XYZ file of C-alpha atoms in Angstrom:
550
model
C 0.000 0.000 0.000
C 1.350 3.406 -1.145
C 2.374 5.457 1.934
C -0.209 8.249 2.500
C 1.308 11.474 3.128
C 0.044 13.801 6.541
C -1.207 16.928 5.404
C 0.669 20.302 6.361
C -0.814 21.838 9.539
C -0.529 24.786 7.715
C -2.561 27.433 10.316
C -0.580 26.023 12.930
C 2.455 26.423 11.100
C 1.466 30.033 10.129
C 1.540 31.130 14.101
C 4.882 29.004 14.520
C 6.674 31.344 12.387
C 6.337 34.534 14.663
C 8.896 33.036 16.901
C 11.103 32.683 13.767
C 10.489 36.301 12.852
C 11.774 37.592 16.732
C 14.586 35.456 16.425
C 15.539 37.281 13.632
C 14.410 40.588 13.905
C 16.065 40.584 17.554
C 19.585 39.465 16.636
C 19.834 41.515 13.210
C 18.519 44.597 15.387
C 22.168 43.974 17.527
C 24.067 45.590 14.193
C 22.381 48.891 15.112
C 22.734 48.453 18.515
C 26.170 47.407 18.581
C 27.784 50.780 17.252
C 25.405 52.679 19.876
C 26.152 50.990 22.613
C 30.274 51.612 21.432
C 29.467 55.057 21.497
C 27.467 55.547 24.519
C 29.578 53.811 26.721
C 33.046 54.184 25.187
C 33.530 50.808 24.483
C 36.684 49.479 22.198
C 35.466 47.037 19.057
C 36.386 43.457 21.112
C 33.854 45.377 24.231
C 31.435 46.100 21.537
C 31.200 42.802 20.724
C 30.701 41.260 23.708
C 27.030 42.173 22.669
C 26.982 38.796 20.595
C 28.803 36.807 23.143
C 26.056 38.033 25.946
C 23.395 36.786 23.094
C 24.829 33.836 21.366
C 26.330 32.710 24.521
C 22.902 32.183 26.273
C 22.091 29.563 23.200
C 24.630 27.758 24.210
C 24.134 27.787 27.938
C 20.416 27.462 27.583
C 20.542 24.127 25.596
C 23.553 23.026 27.934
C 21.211 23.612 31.055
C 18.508 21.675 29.572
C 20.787 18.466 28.723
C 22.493 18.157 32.377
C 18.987 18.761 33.688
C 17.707 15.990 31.514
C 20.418 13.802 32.439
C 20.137 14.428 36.204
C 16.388 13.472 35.780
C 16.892 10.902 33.305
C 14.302 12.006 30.925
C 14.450 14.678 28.006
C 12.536 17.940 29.927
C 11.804 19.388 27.046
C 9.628 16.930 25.733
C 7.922 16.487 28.666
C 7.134 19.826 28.592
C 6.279 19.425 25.385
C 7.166 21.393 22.216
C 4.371 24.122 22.733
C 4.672 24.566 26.545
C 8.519 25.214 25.438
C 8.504 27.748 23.048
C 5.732 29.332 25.656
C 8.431 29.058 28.610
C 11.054 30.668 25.920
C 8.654 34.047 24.521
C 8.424 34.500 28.863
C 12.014 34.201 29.689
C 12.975 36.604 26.691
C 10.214 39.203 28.137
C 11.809 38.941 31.275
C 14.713 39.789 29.488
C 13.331 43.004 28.128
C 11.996 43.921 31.477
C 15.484 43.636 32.851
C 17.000 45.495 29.693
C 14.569 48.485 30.814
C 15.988 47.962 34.189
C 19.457 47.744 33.039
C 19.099 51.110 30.950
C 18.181 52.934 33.962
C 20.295 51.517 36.451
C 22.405 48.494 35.183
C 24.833 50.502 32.493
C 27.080 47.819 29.955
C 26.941 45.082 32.000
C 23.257 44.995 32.742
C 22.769 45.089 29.230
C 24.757 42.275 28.811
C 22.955 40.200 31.397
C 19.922 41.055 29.660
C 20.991 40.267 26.242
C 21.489 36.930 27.868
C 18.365 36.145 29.592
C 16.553 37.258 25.960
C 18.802 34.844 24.586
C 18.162 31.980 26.785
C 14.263 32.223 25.700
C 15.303 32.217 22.588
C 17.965 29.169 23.249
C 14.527 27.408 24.680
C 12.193 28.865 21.296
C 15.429 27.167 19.231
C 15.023 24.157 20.800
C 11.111 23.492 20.140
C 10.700 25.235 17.118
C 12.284 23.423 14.560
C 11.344 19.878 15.752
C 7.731 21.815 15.819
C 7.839 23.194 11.894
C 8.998 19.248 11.099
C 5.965 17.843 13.593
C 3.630 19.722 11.706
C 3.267 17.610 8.098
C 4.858 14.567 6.587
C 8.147 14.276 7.802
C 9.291 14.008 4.319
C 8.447 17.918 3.908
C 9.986 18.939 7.048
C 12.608 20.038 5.690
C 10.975 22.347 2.900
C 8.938 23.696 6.481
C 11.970 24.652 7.558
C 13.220 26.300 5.231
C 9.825 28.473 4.947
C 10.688 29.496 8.396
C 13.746 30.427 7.744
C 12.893 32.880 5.446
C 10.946 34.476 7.495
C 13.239 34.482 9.820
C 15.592 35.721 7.248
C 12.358 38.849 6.587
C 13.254 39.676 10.179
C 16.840 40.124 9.765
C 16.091 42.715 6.827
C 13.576 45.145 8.281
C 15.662 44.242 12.044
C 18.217 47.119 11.649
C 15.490 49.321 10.329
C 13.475 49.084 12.887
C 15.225 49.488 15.722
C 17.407 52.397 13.870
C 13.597 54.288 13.892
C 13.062 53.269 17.378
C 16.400 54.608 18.866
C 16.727 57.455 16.342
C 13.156 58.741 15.328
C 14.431 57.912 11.721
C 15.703 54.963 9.531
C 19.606 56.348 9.504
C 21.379 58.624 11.745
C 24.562 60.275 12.011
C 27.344 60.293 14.682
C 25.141 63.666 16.273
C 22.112 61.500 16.159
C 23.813 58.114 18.866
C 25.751 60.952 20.688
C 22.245 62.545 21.293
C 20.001 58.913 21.730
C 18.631 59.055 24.532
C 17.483 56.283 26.769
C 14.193 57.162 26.786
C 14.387 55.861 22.848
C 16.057 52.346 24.444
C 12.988 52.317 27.019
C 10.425 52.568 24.379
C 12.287 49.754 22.488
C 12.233 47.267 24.761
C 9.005 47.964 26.150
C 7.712 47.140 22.513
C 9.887 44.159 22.336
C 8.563 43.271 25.675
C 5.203 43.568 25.099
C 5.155 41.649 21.996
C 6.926 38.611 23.721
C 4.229 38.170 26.137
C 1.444 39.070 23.440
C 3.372 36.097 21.236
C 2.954 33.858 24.731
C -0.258 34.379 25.152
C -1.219 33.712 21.313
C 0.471 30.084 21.453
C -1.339 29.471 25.080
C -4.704 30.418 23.482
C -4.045 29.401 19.970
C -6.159 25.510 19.736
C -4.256 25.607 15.710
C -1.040 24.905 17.682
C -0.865 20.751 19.351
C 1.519 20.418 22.246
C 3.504 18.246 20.248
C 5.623 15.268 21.661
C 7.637 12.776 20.597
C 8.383 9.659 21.625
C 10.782 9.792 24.682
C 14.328 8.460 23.493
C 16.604 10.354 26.140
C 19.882 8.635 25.966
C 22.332 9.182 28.684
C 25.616 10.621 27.635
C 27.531 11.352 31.258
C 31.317 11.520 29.333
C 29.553 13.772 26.763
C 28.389 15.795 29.664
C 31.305 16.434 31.444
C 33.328 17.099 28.549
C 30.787 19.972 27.754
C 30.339 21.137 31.793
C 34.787 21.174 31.146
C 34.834 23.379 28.240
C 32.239 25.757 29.662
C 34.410 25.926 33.049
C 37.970 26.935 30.585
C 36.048 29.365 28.401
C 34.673 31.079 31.542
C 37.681 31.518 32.810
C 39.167 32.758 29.637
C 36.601 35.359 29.325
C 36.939 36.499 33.465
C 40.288 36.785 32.584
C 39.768 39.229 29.673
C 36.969 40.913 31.010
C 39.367 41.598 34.407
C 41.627 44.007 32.190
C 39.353 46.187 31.698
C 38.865 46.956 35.097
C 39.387 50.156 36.131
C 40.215 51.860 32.253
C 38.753 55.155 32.281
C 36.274 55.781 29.577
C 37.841 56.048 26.239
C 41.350 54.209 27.642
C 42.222 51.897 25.918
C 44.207 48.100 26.797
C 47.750 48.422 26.267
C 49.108 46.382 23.443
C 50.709 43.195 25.327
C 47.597 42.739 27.263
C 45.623 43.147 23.847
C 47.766 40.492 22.684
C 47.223 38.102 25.634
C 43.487 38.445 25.383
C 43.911 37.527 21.619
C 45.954 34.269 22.912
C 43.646 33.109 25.293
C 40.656 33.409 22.731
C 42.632 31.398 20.358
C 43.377 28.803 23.524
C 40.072 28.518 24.899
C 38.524 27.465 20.890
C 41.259 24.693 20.690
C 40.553 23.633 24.201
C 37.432 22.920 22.551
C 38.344 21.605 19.661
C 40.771 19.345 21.104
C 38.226 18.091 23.449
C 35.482 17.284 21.014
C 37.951 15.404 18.656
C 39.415 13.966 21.473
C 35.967 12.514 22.564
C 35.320 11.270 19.081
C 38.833 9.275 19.231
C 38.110 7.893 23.021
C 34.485 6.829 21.962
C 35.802 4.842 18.612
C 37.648 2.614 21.417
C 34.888 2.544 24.194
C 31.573 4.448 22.986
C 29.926 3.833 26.793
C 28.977 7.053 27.923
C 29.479 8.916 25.216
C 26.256 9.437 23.005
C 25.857 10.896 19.969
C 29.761 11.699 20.217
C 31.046 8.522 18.776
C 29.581 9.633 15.600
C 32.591 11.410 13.779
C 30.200 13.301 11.065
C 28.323 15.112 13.981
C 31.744 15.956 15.620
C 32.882 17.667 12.871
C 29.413 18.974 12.146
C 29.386 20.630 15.460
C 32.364 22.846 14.570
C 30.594 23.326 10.943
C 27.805 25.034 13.154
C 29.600 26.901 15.439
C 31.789 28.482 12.602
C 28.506 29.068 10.429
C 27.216 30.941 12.853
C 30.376 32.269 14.213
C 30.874 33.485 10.231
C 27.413 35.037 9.702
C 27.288 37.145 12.821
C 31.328 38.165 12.725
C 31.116 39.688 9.284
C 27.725 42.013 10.077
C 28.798 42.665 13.567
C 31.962 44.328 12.471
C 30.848 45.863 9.272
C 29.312 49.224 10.863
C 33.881 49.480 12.168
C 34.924 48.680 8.393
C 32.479 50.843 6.451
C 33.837 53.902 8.437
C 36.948 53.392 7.353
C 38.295 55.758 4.760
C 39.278 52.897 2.390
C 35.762 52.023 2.756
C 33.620 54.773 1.753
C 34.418 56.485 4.949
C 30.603 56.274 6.010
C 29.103 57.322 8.852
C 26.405 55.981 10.943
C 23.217 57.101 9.458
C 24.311 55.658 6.474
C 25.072 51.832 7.931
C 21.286 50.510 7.962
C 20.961 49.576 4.260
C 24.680 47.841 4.396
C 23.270 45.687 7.242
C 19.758 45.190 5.940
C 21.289 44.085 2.496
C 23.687 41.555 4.366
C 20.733 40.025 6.151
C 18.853 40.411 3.263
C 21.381 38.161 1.106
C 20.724 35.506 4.177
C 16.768 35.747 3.381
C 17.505 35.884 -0.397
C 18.725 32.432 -0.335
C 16.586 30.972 2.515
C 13.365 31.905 0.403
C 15.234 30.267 -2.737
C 15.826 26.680 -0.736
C 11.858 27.514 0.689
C 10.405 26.686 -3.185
C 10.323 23.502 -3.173
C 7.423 23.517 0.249
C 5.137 24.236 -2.665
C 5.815 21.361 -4.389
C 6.589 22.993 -8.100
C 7.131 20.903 -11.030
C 10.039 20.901 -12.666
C 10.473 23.456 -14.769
C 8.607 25.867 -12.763
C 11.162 25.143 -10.090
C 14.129 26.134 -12.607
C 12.076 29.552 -13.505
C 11.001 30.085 -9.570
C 15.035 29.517 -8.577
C 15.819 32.525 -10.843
C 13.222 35.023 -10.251
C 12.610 34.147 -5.866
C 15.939 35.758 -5.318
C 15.639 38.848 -7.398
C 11.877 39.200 -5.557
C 13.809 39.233 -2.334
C 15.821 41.546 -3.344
C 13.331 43.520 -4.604
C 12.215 43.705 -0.986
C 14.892 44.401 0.490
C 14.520 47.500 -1.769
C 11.424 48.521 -1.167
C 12.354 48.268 2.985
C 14.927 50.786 2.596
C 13.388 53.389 0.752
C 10.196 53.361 2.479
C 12.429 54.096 5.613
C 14.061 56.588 3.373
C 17.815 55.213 3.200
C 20.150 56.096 0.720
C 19.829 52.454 -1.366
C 21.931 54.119 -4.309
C 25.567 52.173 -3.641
C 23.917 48.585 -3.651
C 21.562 48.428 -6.902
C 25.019 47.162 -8.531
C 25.043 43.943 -6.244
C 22.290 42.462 -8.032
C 24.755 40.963 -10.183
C 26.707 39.447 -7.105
C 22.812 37.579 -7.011
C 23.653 35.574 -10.446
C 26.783 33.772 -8.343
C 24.260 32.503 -5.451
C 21.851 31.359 -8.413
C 24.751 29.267 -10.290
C 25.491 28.083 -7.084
C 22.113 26.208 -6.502
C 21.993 25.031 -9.307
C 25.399 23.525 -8.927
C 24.315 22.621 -5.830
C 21.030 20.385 -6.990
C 19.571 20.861 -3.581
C 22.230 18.257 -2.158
C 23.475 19.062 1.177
C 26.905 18.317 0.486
C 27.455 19.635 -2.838
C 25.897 22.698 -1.935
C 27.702 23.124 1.468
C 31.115 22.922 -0.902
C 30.081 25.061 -3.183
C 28.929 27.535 -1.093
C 32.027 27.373 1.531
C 34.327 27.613 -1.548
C 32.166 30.578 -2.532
C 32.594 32.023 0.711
C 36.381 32.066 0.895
C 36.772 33.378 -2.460
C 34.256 36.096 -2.000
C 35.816 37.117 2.054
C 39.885 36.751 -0.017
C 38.477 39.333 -2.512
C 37.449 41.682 0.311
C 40.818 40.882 1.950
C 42.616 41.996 -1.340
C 40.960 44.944 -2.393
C 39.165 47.938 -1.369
C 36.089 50.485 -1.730
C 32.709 48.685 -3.189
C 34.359 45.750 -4.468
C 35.320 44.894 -1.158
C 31.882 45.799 0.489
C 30.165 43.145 -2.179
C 32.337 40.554 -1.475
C 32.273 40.689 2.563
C 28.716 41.375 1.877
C 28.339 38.527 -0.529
C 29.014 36.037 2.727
C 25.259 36.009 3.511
C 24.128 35.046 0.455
C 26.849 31.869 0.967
C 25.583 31.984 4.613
C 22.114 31.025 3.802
C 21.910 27.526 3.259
C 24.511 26.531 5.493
C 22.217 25.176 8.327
C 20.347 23.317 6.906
C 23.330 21.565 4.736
C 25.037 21.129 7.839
C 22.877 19.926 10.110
C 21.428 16.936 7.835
C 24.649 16.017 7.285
C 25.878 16.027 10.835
C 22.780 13.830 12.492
C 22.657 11.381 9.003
C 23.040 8.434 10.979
C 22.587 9.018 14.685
C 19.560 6.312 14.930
C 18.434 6.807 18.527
C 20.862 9.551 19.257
C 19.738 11.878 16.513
C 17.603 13.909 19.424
C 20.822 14.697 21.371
C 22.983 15.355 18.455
C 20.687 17.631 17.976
C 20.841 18.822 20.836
C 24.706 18.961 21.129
C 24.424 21.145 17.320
C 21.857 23.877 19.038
C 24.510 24.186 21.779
C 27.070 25.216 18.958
C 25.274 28.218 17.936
C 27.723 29.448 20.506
C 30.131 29.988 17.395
C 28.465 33.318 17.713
C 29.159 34.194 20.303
C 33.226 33.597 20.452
C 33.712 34.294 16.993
C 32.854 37.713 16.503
C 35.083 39.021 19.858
C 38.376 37.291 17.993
C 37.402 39.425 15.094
C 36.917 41.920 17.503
C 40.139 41.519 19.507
C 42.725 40.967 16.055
C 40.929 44.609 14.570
C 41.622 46.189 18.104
C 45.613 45.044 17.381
C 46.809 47.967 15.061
C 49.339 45.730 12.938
C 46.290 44.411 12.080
C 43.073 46.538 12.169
C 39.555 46.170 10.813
C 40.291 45.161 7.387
C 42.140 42.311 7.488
C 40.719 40.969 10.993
C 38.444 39.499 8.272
C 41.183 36.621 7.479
C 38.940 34.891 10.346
C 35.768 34.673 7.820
C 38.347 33.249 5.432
C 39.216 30.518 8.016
C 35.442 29.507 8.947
C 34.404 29.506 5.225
C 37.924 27.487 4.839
C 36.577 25.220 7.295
C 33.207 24.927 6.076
C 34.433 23.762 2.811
C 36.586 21.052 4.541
C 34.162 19.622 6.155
C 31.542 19.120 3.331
C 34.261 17.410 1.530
C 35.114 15.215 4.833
C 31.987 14.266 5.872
C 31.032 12.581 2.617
C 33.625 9.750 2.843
C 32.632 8.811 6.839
C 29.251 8.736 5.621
C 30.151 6.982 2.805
C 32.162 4.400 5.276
C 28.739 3.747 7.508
C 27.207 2.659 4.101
C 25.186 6.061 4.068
C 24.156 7.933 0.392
C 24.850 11.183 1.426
C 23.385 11.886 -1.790
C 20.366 11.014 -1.354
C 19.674 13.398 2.199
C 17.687 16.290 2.058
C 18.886 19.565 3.691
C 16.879 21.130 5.977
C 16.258 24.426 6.859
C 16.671 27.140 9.799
């Protein structure tokens, strides 16, 4: 008998993808914030950063939490709870977030900001975790991918009209100059997050109320991984201390002082020690469990190993190269912009993400064909048509990106290159990406700006490639690999600092701190070309997996 298919969910689904939208509207909205909050508080570009290790950071803390709570009870919590109740529990926690932002504003100064960014991010780390097992709950599994990727274009839709947004909430307008941040006040910030706020408990109470939306859950495979656990509780203790260490030196600077250069330096150093700490530790695991695999999980699997670096430099890579943008397009060799005319460089690099995330979303509408091959060349250039239209109804200057329509054609060859294959498409795109971040590196003025700008649109697919590669396999552990690849989203929040910390060097500076894009694209391409031969060796057709979608 022919397997029946189970229909979309598809009014469920359409409430599901709010928490997509905040997810991205929030952390796009940090590229604006990021260059205010440098400003306002006199903070050097690896400080300024520290706003995506406060956010990113809490993903990884959030879905650590959740597996040594699990594993103390012997039971995954979080489908207990099940996949509704969670991404309720998340849209509170980030509200309490923005209450203690308001709170932090007021009272709290950097570092209450930073403890806010957190708590916002550990709703989100709990949203993260339910979500995307929710998008592939509702329908056939089969589609669950093409659900994802629908999400992730809206998601993607948030990232564009993000910087916009919150550039009109903190500066009554879409762009503003360097007199504009020197004069934001923080009444602006309290409006902001009183918004964001209120719209993360109007989103909880929606999903409460909402009888579209199941409390999904599946059926309970928790397997215990104690080895796996305290590698992960030992690599949290060593970057901790790496970061108290580096956040110690800037005790007592006066504002605008700046670290002298050896203790610059050392900072750089311990960065660099704390990410092989955990490579070394997660490759070391990999090795130990290929002799004994008791106690070590999903973590005997060597294509999620290396897929858990692929994550955390994907998302280390997308958020590094916006989140120090606003630094290089001041620079003279750069344009020499100022700050009310950043917004449409950041929308258009979040827009590149969302140009390719509503390309790999087509096939969710099941197209034949030939309509597919027609829909793969006109979807992008209608994404960028939006991304268009967003910045000149909030009145930007759009006039030095019309050109990078043409960049568009390269993402285009690459799908089809590609042939919606996970690992084809992860190589091409990586390869992409390191050609595109060695042009920047090598020149200057707009050429440069489309090619570090060009790493979204080699950004976008990336998840989803990644993470269908990494759990292809896993049998009963695919839940906590999962699990162990949501904890890696913590790429972004360690990457963008060492960006931060090499531009702060001044043999270095701004421009060519972007040789660490090169390395994670680098890196990205490796391990698209690794993972097909230990697939291959487990009698797996990587061919024949579908990517998913985030």
């Amino acid at each position: 008998m022919a397997h029946q298919k189970q229909p979309t969910n598809y009014g469920a689904l359409s409430t599901l993808v709010i928490v997509f939208f905040f997810w991205g509207f929030i952390a796009a909205g940090n590229g604006i914030f990021i260059p205010f909050c440098k400003h306002y508080f006199h903070l050097d570009q690896f400080q300024s950063q520290l706003i995506d290790f406060a956010f990113y950071g809490a993903y990884y803390v959030g879905a650590l939490a959740l597996f040594v709570a699990s594993a103390v009870k012997n039971k995954d919590i979080m489908n207990h709870w099940g996949m509704k109740t969670g991404i309720i529990y998340g849209l509170l926690t980030s509200a309490a977030g923005a209450l203690f932002m308001l709170l932090s504003f007021n009272f709290g100064g950097f570092a209450g900001i930073l403890v806010s960014l957190f708590i916002i991010g550990l709703g989100f780390s709990l949203q993260q975790t339910s979500a995307n097992p929710f998008a592939i709950a509702l329908g056939d599994p089969s589609t669950g991918s093409h659900r994802l990727n629908l999400t992730g274009g809206v998601n993607s839709f948030g990232t564009t009209i993000g910087p916009i947004i919150v550039a009109l909430a903190l500066f009554g307008k879409a762009t503003a100059d360097q007199t504009d941040i020197a004069n934001a006040s923080i009444t602006s910030m309290n409006t902001l997050y009183i918004v964001v706020g209120v719209l993360f408990l109007l989103s909880a109470i929606l999903f409460r109320m909402s009888k579209k939306l199941p409390n999904v859950k599946e059926e309970d495979s928790f397997e215990p991984a104690p080895k796996a656990m305290w590698l992960l509780i030992a690599i949290t203790v060593v970057m901790t201390i790496v970061f108290g260490i580096i956040f110690a030196s800037y005790r007592g600077l006066a504002a605008n002082e700046k670290l002298s250069h050896d203790v610059s330096l050392r900072n750089m150093w311990l960065l660099v020690a704390g990410l092989l700490v955990m490579i070394i530790g997660f490759f070391g695991a990999n090795a130990g469990a290929q002799k004994n695999s008791s106690g070590w999980g999903a973590m005997k699997y060597p294509q999620l190993i290396l897929g858990m670096l692929a994550i955390f430099m994907y998302v280390g890579v997308e958020v590094t190269i916006q989140s120090n943008l606003g630094e290089l397009l001041k620079h003279p060799d750069f344009g020499g912009y100022s700050e009310n005319d950043l917004a449409p460089f950041i929308s258009m690099y979040w827009g590149s993400l969302m140009i390719g995330r509503w390309t790999g979303a087509i096939t969710v509408f099941n197209p034949t064909k030939s309509m597919r091959t027609i829909l793969f060349i006109i979807v992008p250039y209608i994404a960028f048509g939006v991304v268009i239209a967003a910045n000149l109804v909030a009145g930007n200057n759009f006039t030095p990106l019309y050109a990078y329509a043409g960049v568009v054609l390269i993402q285009i060859a690459g799908f089809f290159l590609g042939k919606e294959k996970p690992a084809e498409t992860l190589m091409i795109f990586g390869g992409l990406g390191v050609a595109a971040m060695l042009i920047g590196l090598f020149t200057t003025g707009q050429t440069a700006i489309y090619a570090f700008l060009s790493g979204g649109l080699f950004c976008s697919i990336m998840w989803p490639s990644i993470f269908s590669l990494a759990i292809a396999g896993l049998g009963k552990y695919t839940a906590q690999g999962s699990a162990f690849l949501v904890m890696m989203i913590l790429g972004g929040a360690i990457i963008p600092p060492l960006q931060g910390k090499l531009a702060d060097l001044p043999a270095i500076g701004i421009h060519h701190s972007y040789i660490i894009p090169v390395i994670c694209f680098a890196y990205l391409a490796f391990y698209a070309f690794r993972v097909k031969s230990v697939l291959k060796s487990q009698g797996i057709d990587y061919s024949s997996i579908e990517g998913g979608g985030h």
